[in-house]
Coordinates of C-alpha atoms and ligand atoms in Angstrom, one line a residue:
M1 CA 123.0 -17.7 42.1
S2 CA 122.8 -18.4 38.3
L3 CA 120.0 -20.7 36.7
C4 CA 119.9 -22.2 33.7
I5 CA 116.5 -23.5 32.1
R6 CA 117.8 -26.4 29.6
N7 CA 116.4 -27.6 26.5
G8 CA 113.0 -26.3 26.4
N9 CA 110.8 -24.8 23.7
I10 CA 110.9 -21.1 24.1
I11 CA 108.2 -18.5 22.8
D12 CA 110.0 -15.3 22.9
G13 CA 106.9 -13.0 23.0
E14 CA 108.2 -11.2 19.9
G15 CA 107.4 -13.7 17.3
I16 CA 110.4 -16.3 17.4
V17 CA 110.0 -19.9 18.8
F18 CA 113.2 -21.6 19.8
H19 CA 113.3 -25.2 20.0
N20 CA 115.4 -27.2 22.6
K21 CA 117.3 -24.1 23.6
D22 CA 118.6 -23.0 27.1
I23 CA 118.1 -19.7 29.0
L24 CA 120.7 -18.7 31.3
I25 CA 120.0 -16.5 34.2
K26 CA 122.2 -14.3 36.3
N27 CA 121.6 -11.5 38.8
N28 CA 117.8 -11.6 38.2
L29 CA 118.4 -11.2 34.1
I30 CA 118.4 -13.1 31.5
V31 CA 121.9 -13.2 29.8
D32 CA 121.5 -15.9 27.1
I33 CA 119.3 -17.8 24.9
N34 CA 121.5 -20.4 23.2
T35 CA 122.5 -24.2 23.3
N36 CA 124.9 -25.8 25.9
L37 CA 124.5 -23.1 28.6
A38 CA 123.9 -25.6 31.4
H39 CA 127.5 -25.6 32.3
K40 CA 127.4 -22.1 33.4
A41 CA 125.0 -22.3 35.9
D42 CA 124.8 -23.1 39.7
R43 CA 121.2 -24.7 39.2
I44 CA 119.3 -26.4 36.4
I45 CA 115.8 -26.7 35.6
D46 CA 115.4 -29.3 33.0
A47 CA 112.4 -28.1 30.5
S48 CA 112.6 -31.1 28.0
N49 CA 109.2 -31.4 26.6
L50 CA 108.1 -28.1 28.2
W51 CA 107.2 -24.8 26.8
V52 CA 109.3 -21.7 28.3
L53 CA 106.9 -18.6 28.2
P54 CA 107.2 -14.8 29.0
G55 CA 105.7 -14.6 32.5
L56 CA 101.9 -14.4 32.2
I57 CA 100.5 -10.7 33.1
D58 CA 97.0 -10.4 34.4
A59 CA 95.4 -7.0 33.7
H60 CA 92.5 -7.7 36.0
C61 CA 92.5 -9.1 39.7
H62 CA 91.0 -8.5 43.1
L63 CA 93.5 -8.8 45.9
R64 CA 91.2 -7.8 48.6
E65 CA 93.7 -6.0 50.8
P66 CA 92.8 -3.8 52.7
G67 CA 89.7 -4.2 54.2
F68 CA 88.7 -7.8 52.7
E69 CA 91.8 -10.0 54.1
Y70 CA 89.2 -12.7 55.1
K71 CA 88.7 -13.2 51.4
E72 CA 92.4 -12.9 50.3
D73 CA 95.4 -10.9 51.1
I74 CA 98.5 -9.7 49.0
S75 CA 100.5 -12.8 50.2
S76 CA 97.7 -15.5 49.7
G77 CA 96.7 -13.6 46.4
T78 CA 100.2 -13.4 44.9
A79 CA 100.9 -17.1 45.7
S80 CA 97.9 -17.9 43.9
A81 CA 98.9 -15.8 40.9
A82 CA 102.4 -17.6 41.0
A83 CA 100.7 -21.1 40.9
G84 CA 98.7 -19.7 38.0
G85 CA 102.0 -18.7 36.2
F86 CA 101.3 -15.1 36.5
T87 CA 104.4 -12.9 37.2
S88 CA 102.7 -9.5 37.0
I89 CA 99.2 -8.6 38.3
A90 CA 97.3 -5.4 38.1
C91 CA 95.0 -5.4 41.0
M92 CA 91.6 -3.6 41.3
P93 CA 91.0 -0.7 43.8
N94 CA 87.4 -1.9 45.0
T95 CA 89.2 -2.5 48.6
L96 CA 88.0 -1.0 51.8
P97 CA 89.1 2.2 51.6
A98 CA 89.2 2.2 48.1
I99 CA 92.6 2.7 46.2
D100 CA 91.6 6.4 45.4
N101 CA 94.7 8.3 46.4
A102 CA 98.5 8.2 46.1
A103 CA 99.1 7.3 49.6
M104 CA 97.0 4.2 48.9
V105 CA 98.7 3.3 45.7
E106 CA 102.1 3.4 47.9
Y107 CA 100.7 1.4 50.6
I108 CA 99.5 -1.3 48.2
K109 CA 103.1 -1.3 46.1
K110 CA 104.9 -1.4 49.8
K111 CA 102.8 -4.2 51.1
A112 CA 103.4 -6.2 47.5
A113 CA 107.3 -5.5 47.9
T114 CA 107.5 -7.2 51.2
Q115 CA 104.7 -9.6 51.0
G116 CA 104.1 -10.4 47.5
I117 CA 105.8 -12.9 45.3
V118 CA 104.9 -11.6 42.0
R119 CA 105.0 -8.1 40.6
V120 CA 102.0 -6.1 41.6
Y121 CA 100.5 -3.0 39.7
P122 CA 97.8 -1.2 41.4
I123 CA 95.0 0.2 39.3
G124 CA 93.4 3.2 41.2
A125 CA 90.0 4.4 41.2
I126 CA 88.5 6.8 38.7
T127 CA 86.3 8.6 41.6
L128 CA 86.9 9.0 45.2
G129 CA 85.3 6.1 47.1
R130 CA 84.5 4.7 43.6
E131 CA 81.2 6.5 44.0
G132 CA 81.0 7.9 40.6
K133 CA 81.0 11.7 41.9
T134 CA 84.5 13.3 42.4
M135 CA 87.3 12.6 40.2
V136 CA 90.6 11.5 42.0
E137 CA 93.9 13.3 41.8
M138 CA 94.9 11.7 38.6
G139 CA 98.5 13.2 38.2
E140 CA 99.5 12.1 42.0
M141 CA 98.3 8.6 41.5
K142 CA 100.0 8.4 38.3
E143 CA 103.3 9.5 39.9
A144 CA 102.5 7.1 43.0
G145 CA 102.7 4.0 40.5
A146 CA 99.1 3.4 39.3
V147 CA 98.8 2.1 36.0
A148 CA 95.4 2.7 35.0
L149 CA 92.0 3.7 36.5
S150 CA 89.1 1.9 37.0
D151 CA 85.7 1.8 39.4
D152 CA 85.7 -1.8 38.7
G153 CA 82.8 -3.4 40.5
D154 CA 80.7 -0.4 39.8
P155 CA 80.4 1.7 36.6
V156 CA 80.9 5.2 36.4
V157 CA 77.0 5.9 36.0
D158 CA 77.1 9.7 34.7
P159 CA 78.0 10.1 31.0
N160 CA 79.7 13.4 31.7
T161 CA 82.0 12.3 34.5
M162 CA 83.2 9.2 32.3
R163 CA 83.8 11.8 29.3
L164 CA 85.8 14.0 31.6
A165 CA 87.7 11.2 33.1
L166 CA 88.7 9.9 29.8
E167 CA 90.0 13.6 29.0
Y168 CA 92.2 13.7 32.2
A169 CA 93.3 10.3 32.2
K170 CA 94.7 10.5 28.5
Q171 CA 96.4 13.9 29.5
F172 CA 98.1 11.8 32.5
G173 CA 99.0 8.9 30.2
L174 CA 96.6 6.6 32.5
L175 CA 94.3 4.2 30.8
L176 CA 90.7 4.0 31.8
I177 CA 89.3 0.6 32.3
S178 CA 85.3 0.5 32.3
H179 CA 83.3 -1.8 34.2
C180 CA 80.4 -1.9 31.5
E181 CA 77.1 -2.7 33.8
D182 CA 73.7 -0.3 33.6
K183 CA 72.6 -0.9 37.2
S184 CA 69.1 -0.2 36.3
L185 CA 69.0 -2.6 33.7
V186 CA 70.6 -5.2 35.8
A187 CA 67.8 -4.5 38.6
Q188 CA 67.5 -7.5 40.9
G189 CA 69.0 -10.1 38.5
V190 CA 71.2 -12.6 39.5
M191 CA 72.1 -14.7 36.3
N192 CA 72.0 -14.3 32.3
E193 CA 68.4 -13.5 31.3
G194 CA 67.0 -16.2 29.0
Y195 CA 65.8 -20.1 28.9
M196 CA 67.8 -20.9 31.8
S197 CA 66.8 -18.1 34.0
T198 CA 63.1 -18.6 33.4
L199 CA 63.6 -22.5 34.1
L200 CA 65.6 -21.9 37.4
G201 CA 63.2 -19.2 38.3
L202 CA 65.8 -16.7 39.0
K203 CA 65.8 -13.3 38.2
G204 CA 67.8 -12.4 34.9
I205 CA 70.2 -9.7 33.5
S206 CA 69.8 -8.8 30.0
R207 CA 72.8 -8.5 27.8
A208 CA 71.6 -5.1 27.4
A209 CA 72.9 -4.1 30.8
E210 CA 76.5 -4.7 29.4
E211 CA 75.9 -3.7 25.8
V212 CA 74.3 -0.5 26.7
M213 CA 77.3 0.9 28.5
V214 CA 80.0 -0.7 26.3
A215 CA 78.1 1.4 23.4
R216 CA 78.2 4.4 25.5
D217 CA 81.9 4.4 26.5
I218 CA 83.0 3.5 22.8
I219 CA 81.0 6.7 21.5
L220 CA 82.9 8.8 24.6
S221 CA 86.2 7.2 23.5
E222 CA 85.3 8.1 20.0
I223 CA 84.4 11.7 20.2
T224 CA 87.2 12.6 22.7
A225 CA 89.8 10.3 20.8
C226 CA 90.9 8.9 24.3
P227 CA 91.7 5.2 24.8
I228 CA 89.3 3.2 26.7
H229 CA 89.8 -0.5 27.8
I230 CA 86.6 -2.4 28.4
A231 CA 86.8 -5.0 31.1
H232 CA 85.2 -8.6 31.3
V233 CA 83.3 -8.9 27.9
S234 CA 80.7 -11.5 28.1
T235 CA 78.3 -11.1 25.2
K236 CA 78.0 -11.7 21.4
G237 CA 76.5 -8.1 21.4
A238 CA 79.5 -6.5 23.1
V239 CA 81.8 -8.1 20.9
D240 CA 80.2 -6.8 17.7
I241 CA 80.0 -3.3 18.9
I242 CA 83.7 -3.7 19.8
R243 CA 84.6 -5.1 16.4
Q244 CA 82.6 -2.4 14.6
A245 CA 84.5 0.4 16.5
K246 CA 87.9 -0.9 15.9
S247 CA 87.2 -1.3 12.5
R248 CA 86.7 2.7 12.4
G249 CA 89.6 3.2 14.4
V250 CA 88.2 3.9 17.9
P251 CA 90.9 3.7 20.3
V252 CA 89.3 0.8 22.3
T253 CA 90.9 -2.6 23.6
C254 CA 89.1 -5.1 25.5
E255 CA 89.4 -8.3 27.7
T256 CA 87.3 -11.3 28.4
A257 CA 87.8 -13.9 31.6
P258 CA 88.5 -17.3 31.0
H259 CA 84.8 -18.4 32.2
Y260 CA 83.3 -16.5 29.6
F261 CA 84.7 -18.9 26.9
S262 CA 84.7 -22.3 29.3
A263 CA 81.0 -22.2 31.0
T264 CA 77.7 -21.1 30.1
D265 CA 74.4 -20.2 31.9
E266 CA 73.4 -24.1 32.0
W267 CA 76.1 -24.5 34.8
V268 CA 73.8 -22.7 37.1
E269 CA 71.5 -25.6 37.0
G270 CA 71.6 -27.2 40.5
Y271 CA 72.0 -23.6 41.8
D272 CA 75.8 -23.8 42.7
T273 CA 76.7 -20.3 44.0
N274 CA 80.1 -20.9 42.3
T275 CA 78.7 -20.0 38.9
K276 CA 77.8 -16.5 40.1
V277 CA 79.7 -14.2 38.4
N278 CA 79.5 -10.3 37.2
P279 CA 78.8 -10.0 34.3
P280 CA 76.8 -13.5 34.7
L281 CA 77.9 -16.6 32.4
R282 CA 76.0 -16.1 29.4
T283 CA 74.8 -18.8 26.6
E284 CA 76.5 -21.0 24.1
E285 CA 76.0 -18.3 21.6
D286 CA 77.9 -15.6 23.4
L287 CA 80.5 -18.1 24.1
V288 CA 81.0 -18.8 20.4
A289 CA 81.2 -15.2 19.8
I290 CA 83.7 -14.6 22.6
K291 CA 85.9 -17.4 21.0
E292 CA 85.5 -15.7 17.5
G293 CA 86.3 -12.4 19.0
L294 CA 89.6 -13.7 20.6
K295 CA 90.4 -15.5 17.2
D296 CA 90.2 -12.4 14.9
G297 CA 91.5 -10.0 17.6
T298 CA 88.5 -8.0 18.6
I299 CA 89.2 -9.1 22.3
D300 CA 92.9 -8.4 22.8
I301 CA 93.6 -10.0 26.0
I302 CA 92.6 -12.6 28.5
A303 CA 92.2 -11.5 32.1
T304 CA 91.4 -13.6 35.2
D305 CA 89.1 -11.3 36.9
H306 CA 90.3 -13.3 40.1
A307 CA 87.5 -12.5 42.5
P308 CA 87.8 -14.7 45.7
H309 CA 85.2 -14.9 48.3
H310 CA 85.0 -16.4 51.6
R311 CA 83.2 -19.7 51.9
D312 CA 80.3 -18.1 54.0
E313 CA 79.6 -15.6 51.1
K314 CA 79.0 -18.4 48.6
E315 CA 77.1 -20.8 51.1
V316 CA 73.8 -19.0 50.8
E317 CA 70.9 -18.9 48.5
Y318 CA 71.8 -17.9 44.8
D319 CA 69.9 -14.5 45.1
M320 CA 72.1 -13.7 48.3
A321 CA 75.6 -15.1 47.2
A322 CA 78.6 -12.9 46.3
S323 CA 79.6 -12.5 42.5
G324 CA 83.1 -14.0 41.5
I325 CA 85.2 -16.6 40.7
S326 CA 88.9 -17.5 42.2
G327 CA 90.4 -17.5 38.9
F328 CA 94.2 -17.4 39.0
E329 CA 95.1 -21.2 39.2
T330 CA 92.6 -22.0 36.4
A331 CA 93.2 -19.4 34.0
F332 CA 96.0 -20.9 31.7
S333 CA 94.7 -24.3 31.8
L334 CA 90.9 -23.2 30.8
S335 CA 92.5 -21.0 28.2
Y336 CA 94.9 -24.1 26.7
T337 CA 92.0 -26.3 26.8
H338 CA 89.2 -24.2 25.3
L339 CA 91.3 -22.2 23.1
V340 CA 94.4 -24.1 21.9
E341 CA 93.4 -27.6 22.2
T342 CA 90.3 -26.7 19.9
G343 CA 92.3 -24.8 17.5
I344 CA 91.1 -21.5 17.9
L345 CA 94.2 -20.1 18.9
S346 CA 98.1 -21.4 18.4
L347 CA 99.8 -21.4 21.5
E348 CA 101.9 -18.4 20.5
E349 CA 98.8 -16.5 19.9
L350 CA 97.5 -17.7 23.5
V351 CA 100.5 -16.6 25.0
A352 CA 100.6 -13.0 23.4
K353 CA 97.0 -12.5 25.1
L354 CA 98.0 -13.6 28.2
S355 CA 101.3 -11.8 28.4
S356 CA 103.0 -9.3 25.7
I357 CA 99.4 -7.7 24.8
P358 CA 98.4 -7.1 28.5
A359 CA 102.0 -5.6 29.1
K360 CA 101.5 -3.0 26.1
I361 CA 98.1 -2.2 27.1
L362 CA 99.0 -1.4 30.6
G363 CA 102.5 0.0 29.7
I364 CA 104.3 -2.1 31.8
P365 CA 107.5 -4.0 31.5
G366 CA 107.4 -8.0 30.3
G367 CA 106.1 -10.0 27.6
V368 CA 109.2 -10.8 26.2
L369 CA 112.1 -13.3 27.0
K370 CA 115.5 -11.6 25.8
A371 CA 119.0 -11.1 27.0
G372 CA 119.2 -8.3 29.1
L373 CA 115.6 -8.0 30.3
P374 CA 114.4 -9.4 33.8
A375 CA 113.9 -13.1 34.0
D376 CA 110.1 -13.4 34.4
I377 CA 109.4 -16.5 33.1
T378 CA 106.7 -19.2 33.2
I379 CA 107.2 -22.9 32.2
V380 CA 104.2 -25.0 31.1
D381 CA 103.6 -28.7 30.5
I382 CA 101.1 -28.5 27.7
N383 CA 100.7 -32.3 27.8
R384 CA 99.7 -32.6 31.4
E385 CA 96.2 -33.3 32.2
Y386 CA 94.6 -33.0 35.6
E387 CA 91.7 -32.5 37.6
V388 CA 91.0 -29.2 39.2
D389 CA 91.0 -29.4 43.1
R390 CA 90.0 -26.3 44.8
D391 CA 91.4 -27.6 48.2
H392 CA 94.9 -27.5 46.7
F393 CA 94.4 -23.7 45.8
Y394 CA 96.7 -21.3 47.3
S395 CA 94.0 -18.5 47.1
K396 CA 92.0 -18.3 49.9
G397 CA 89.0 -18.3 47.6
K398 CA 87.8 -21.5 47.0
N399 CA 84.7 -20.4 44.9
T400 CA 85.3 -22.0 41.3
P401 CA 82.6 -23.9 39.2
F402 CA 85.8 -25.6 37.6
H403 CA 86.2 -27.9 40.8
G404 CA 86.7 -31.5 39.5
K405 CA 86.9 -30.9 35.8
R406 CA 89.5 -32.2 33.9
L407 CA 91.9 -29.6 32.1
K408 CA 95.0 -29.8 30.0
G409 CA 98.3 -27.7 30.5
K410 CA 99.5 -27.1 33.7
I411 CA 101.9 -24.6 35.2
A412 CA 105.3 -26.1 36.1
Y413 CA 107.5 -23.2 37.0
T414 CA 106.9 -19.6 37.8
I415 CA 110.0 -17.6 37.7
V416 CA 110.2 -13.8 38.8
G417 CA 113.1 -11.8 38.5
G418 CA 115.3 -14.9 38.5
K419 CA 113.6 -16.4 41.5
I420 CA 111.7 -19.4 41.4
V421 CA 108.4 -18.4 43.0
Y422 CA 106.4 -21.7 42.0
D423 CA 107.4 -25.2 41.4
E424 CA 104.8 -27.8 40.9
E425 CA 107.1 -30.3 42.4
D426 CA 106.9 -28.8 45.8
A427 CA 103.3 -27.7 45.2
K428 CA 100.7 -28.8 47.9
Ligands
ZN1 ZN1 84.3 -5.6 36.7

């Protein structure tokens, strides 16, 4: 079976943009990028007026399997990822049991190979059971296929454990991803601490809860010269700390998630529990700083932090509701609408933050369209406006504060290894 993507505008992920060219795919691989290739293919996708991108790569998501299949599983999660344009995703280990040993890493990989429709890269835990005490067997987990380590969902509370983890992880060539949250500063907080939390009578979470831990982990990264990746950056202060660290050469990288540049704590008014997320939605000032950080490169990548939950876990009082946003299926559109349409990033810069840079940070293939490489491709219609409808999500998690919002830029096709895994025409 051969496939030709005809007459598209192609971003190759290495700095070249081709206009009105064809991509020919055979045996799962890209074999040529040129003009007039359509006659060589069995099937043709007409990409006129569309953009053809290296498959999007998500460095941070939650597939919930095993243990929480009522929220999401590998089958529904990867279908959701495909609908969001993602061809490769890295899933966090806060499952039950946690992904904290080689057998669990292999289990996820095997399940993903048989039931998943996009490439799944497991992230292993840093400590057994994500309890922050005993380090995992890093070497065995690396060998089994873990691409990074994180206790995401919880911080590694003990600084010395974090320091040792950084040193061990470096020896094994594993990236450490830090969920920066000082639980004692969070206390009983459920939303950002400030004017809105006072107005709404909800307990606030100080920005300091995030920033104290970002500062700690950067200091540990600096003294050990070990790389660290900071997950879901949400505050102006955290962006400033990371910017300063990068300027003095600390090996730190970081991500933000689309909701931190698309929504603020004002959205909590009305107590919609779909606005509850950890770290919480911040203020306009933070949102502006996140956009500046994306623009000047302080924030390396955009990750979804796709965190699906069951309806029952959100249809409760705000204080009691689970934290998280079902993020795969709105990530590209939110990013395009709020970053590219507003002139903060070019489309090429956005694609780098959603594809080639996450590939580099995780050390996985992808992010480039070139003859000889696997055909992992995302095709988008940047002119298409639509209304977000969570009832059409492929994810089991319908928890999004963006339901009913009008966004621009829609995924048309997602192709993994030459196989069309999402076609908007057939979408539900
Ligand atoms: Zn986290």
